[in-house]
Amino acid sequence: MANILYGKAVSDNINEQTRKIVKILKIHGKQATLAIVRVGENADDISYEKAATKRCQQLEINVISIILNKDVEYEKFYHTLDVLNTDDKIDGILMLRPLPKHLDNEKARNYLNPAKDIDGSSDIALSSLFSNTNKYFAPCTAKAVIEMLKYYNIPIVGKKAVVIGRSLIVGKPVSMLLLNENCTVTICHSKSENIPTLTKQADIIIACSGQMESLNKDYFSKNQTVIDVGINYNHKKGKLCGDVLFDEVVNIVENISPVPKGVGSVTIAVLLNNLAISARRKL
């Protein structure tokens, strides 16, 4: 039976770091402030907004929610972003996506002030990651994976990692973060051949393809660490599950993160730590 890598302990550790920064800010007469931009009434967006707001309250971070109608005019939406981008009191902007098509998702994610893009969604933030300058923030879920590995003292330097998935949100950025930690990285995707052969040779496997329970015992071998980033709802089982068939794989590998209670619980902690760091940079 593998060691279960729960996210709560990691999240608590990051939150404690954030609290320390918030206290320093208060000494200087400043309160960290997050602006959340939500367009429409998407249930997932509302749930994430509530979770982020609750965590902000626990960390004594100020939150401003800007809620716009799903049919909001293009000009009004971008004017709202202009105001937030230039308001010195706003330290970070969380724009809930995807947006309605008429607002142009690609333009919107690149429209944010890079210094306030605490979710690391813009091309400028990604270029900072790829060049390893740390000037801007990496995508939060990708950073959460690294935080998980480091908290549980999983060796990274010189190890072989296979990342299954190549999205800009997780797959590509987590690959670069691992590379920046001197890990040897292989990226697999839907066109890759002989994936089980590659994964069985890895020390670390990051599952982030979004394909529900697509990775069974045939992909794994002993002494491996598996971080499952996938989050899917299995209607037959009536519960959330990841990309890994947990019940099979947990009996093979050395370490594995569960879904839920794994990486997902760390993502918001990373987001708000980024916010606190953004605020501290202004001191």
GROMACS .gro file of C-alpha atoms in nm, residues 25-122:
model
   98
   25LEU     CA    1   0.222   4.400   0.538
   26LYS     CA    2   0.010   4.512   0.833
   27ILE     CA    3   0.318   4.646   1.011
   28HIS     CA    4   0.366   4.867   0.706
   29GLY     CA    5   0.001   4.972   0.713
   30LYS     CA    6  -0.102   4.765   0.411
   31GLN     CA    7  -0.363   4.496   0.359
   32ALA     CA    8  -0.329   4.249   0.075
   33THR     CA    9  -0.626   4.280  -0.163
   34LEU     CA   10  -0.755   4.030  -0.418
   35ALA     CA   11  -0.997   4.118  -0.697
   36ILE     CA   12  -1.207   3.830  -0.829
   37VAL     CA   13  -1.370   3.881  -1.169
   38ARG     CA   14  -1.661   3.650  -1.248
   39VAL     CA   15  -1.875   3.668  -1.562
   40GLY     CA   16  -2.210   3.490  -1.543
   41GLU     CA   17  -2.342   3.232  -1.296
   42ASN     CA   18  -2.141   2.920  -1.380
   43ALA     CA   19  -2.169   2.683  -1.082
   44ASP     CA   20  -1.800   2.585  -1.087
   45ASP     CA   21  -1.695   2.951  -1.095
   46ILE     CA   22  -1.923   3.036  -0.803
   47SER     CA   23  -1.790   2.742  -0.603
   48TYR     CA   24  -1.428   2.842  -0.665
   49GLU     CA   25  -1.505   3.205  -0.583
   50LYS     CA   26  -1.664   3.103  -0.252
   51ALA     CA   27  -1.369   2.880  -0.163
   52ALA     CA   28  -1.118   3.154  -0.243
   53THR     CA   29  -1.318   3.413  -0.050
   54LYS     CA   30  -1.343   3.189   0.256
   55ARG     CA   31  -0.969   3.123   0.252
   56CYS     CA   32  -0.902   3.496   0.217
   57GLN     CA   33  -1.111   3.565   0.525
   58GLN     CA   34  -0.913   3.305   0.721
   59LEU     CA   35  -0.586   3.470   0.614
   60GLU     CA   36  -0.714   3.827   0.672
   61ILE     CA   37  -0.686   3.912   0.305
   62ASN     CA   38  -0.927   4.167   0.160
   63VAL     CA   39  -1.147   4.048  -0.130
   64ILE     CA   40  -1.332   4.251  -0.389
   65SER     CA   41  -1.568   4.052  -0.614
   66ILE     CA   42  -1.666   4.199  -0.949
   67ILE     CA   43  -1.961   4.007  -1.089
   68LEU     CA   44  -2.066   4.082  -1.446
   69ASN     CA   45  -2.361   3.958  -1.648
   70LYS     CA   46  -2.279   3.681  -1.898
   71ASP     CA   47  -2.389   3.918  -2.175
   72VAL     CA   48  -2.167   4.203  -2.053
   73GLU     CA   49  -2.052   4.431  -2.332
   74TYR     CA   50  -1.701   4.374  -2.463
   75GLU     CA   51  -1.598   4.735  -2.392
   76LYS     CA   52  -1.736   4.729  -2.037
   77PHE     CA   53  -1.553   4.407  -1.955
   78TYR     CA   54  -1.215   4.536  -2.070
   79HIS     CA   55  -1.275   4.871  -1.903
   80THR     CA   56  -1.326   4.677  -1.578
   81LEU     CA   57  -0.990   4.507  -1.629
   82ASP     CA   58  -0.829   4.844  -1.707
   83VAL     CA   59  -0.948   4.981  -1.373
   84LEU     CA   60  -0.819   4.680  -1.181
   85ASN     CA   61  -0.488   4.676  -1.368
   86THR     CA   62  -0.411   5.036  -1.268
   87ASP     CA   63  -0.557   5.042  -0.914
   88ASP     CA   64  -0.261   5.041  -0.672
   89LYS     CA   65  -0.482   4.899  -0.396
   90ILE     CA   66  -0.536   4.577  -0.595
   91ASP     CA   67  -0.247   4.334  -0.551
   92GLY     CA   68  -0.378   4.045  -0.756
   93ILE     CA   69  -0.655   3.962  -1.002
   94LEU     CA   70  -0.826   3.624  -1.028
   95MET     CA   71  -1.025   3.611  -1.352
   96LEU     CA   72  -1.249   3.305  -1.357
   97ARG     CA   73  -1.241   3.133  -1.694
   98PRO     CA   74  -1.346   3.023  -1.945
   99LEU     CA   75  -1.525   3.345  -2.034
  100PRO     CA   76  -1.816   3.377  -2.276
  101LYS     CA   77  -1.683   3.354  -2.633
  102HIS     CA   78  -1.764   3.716  -2.722
  103LEU     CA   79  -1.508   3.837  -2.464
  104ASP     CA   80  -1.215   3.656  -2.632
  105ASN     CA   81  -1.049   3.427  -2.378
  106GLU     CA   82  -0.705   3.457  -2.536
  107LYS     CA   83  -0.707   3.835  -2.527
  108ALA     CA   84  -0.844   3.843  -2.173
  109ARG     CA   85  -0.579   3.619  -2.018
  110ASN     CA   86  -0.308   3.835  -2.176
  111TYR     CA   87  -0.479   4.161  -2.082
  112LEU     CA   88  -0.409   4.135  -1.710
  113ASN     CA   89  -0.127   4.338  -1.556
  114PRO     CA   90   0.147   4.070  -1.539
  115ALA     CA   91   0.243   4.177  -1.186
  116LYS     CA   92  -0.117   4.112  -1.076
  117ASP     CA   93  -0.164   3.789  -1.270
  118ILE     CA   94  -0.135   3.570  -0.960
  119ASP     CA   95  -0.279   3.270  -1.146
  120GLY     CA   96   0.003   3.281  -1.401
  121SER     CA   97  -0.228   3.258  -1.701
  122SER     CA   98  -0.072   3.514  -1.938
   0.00000   0.00000   0.00000
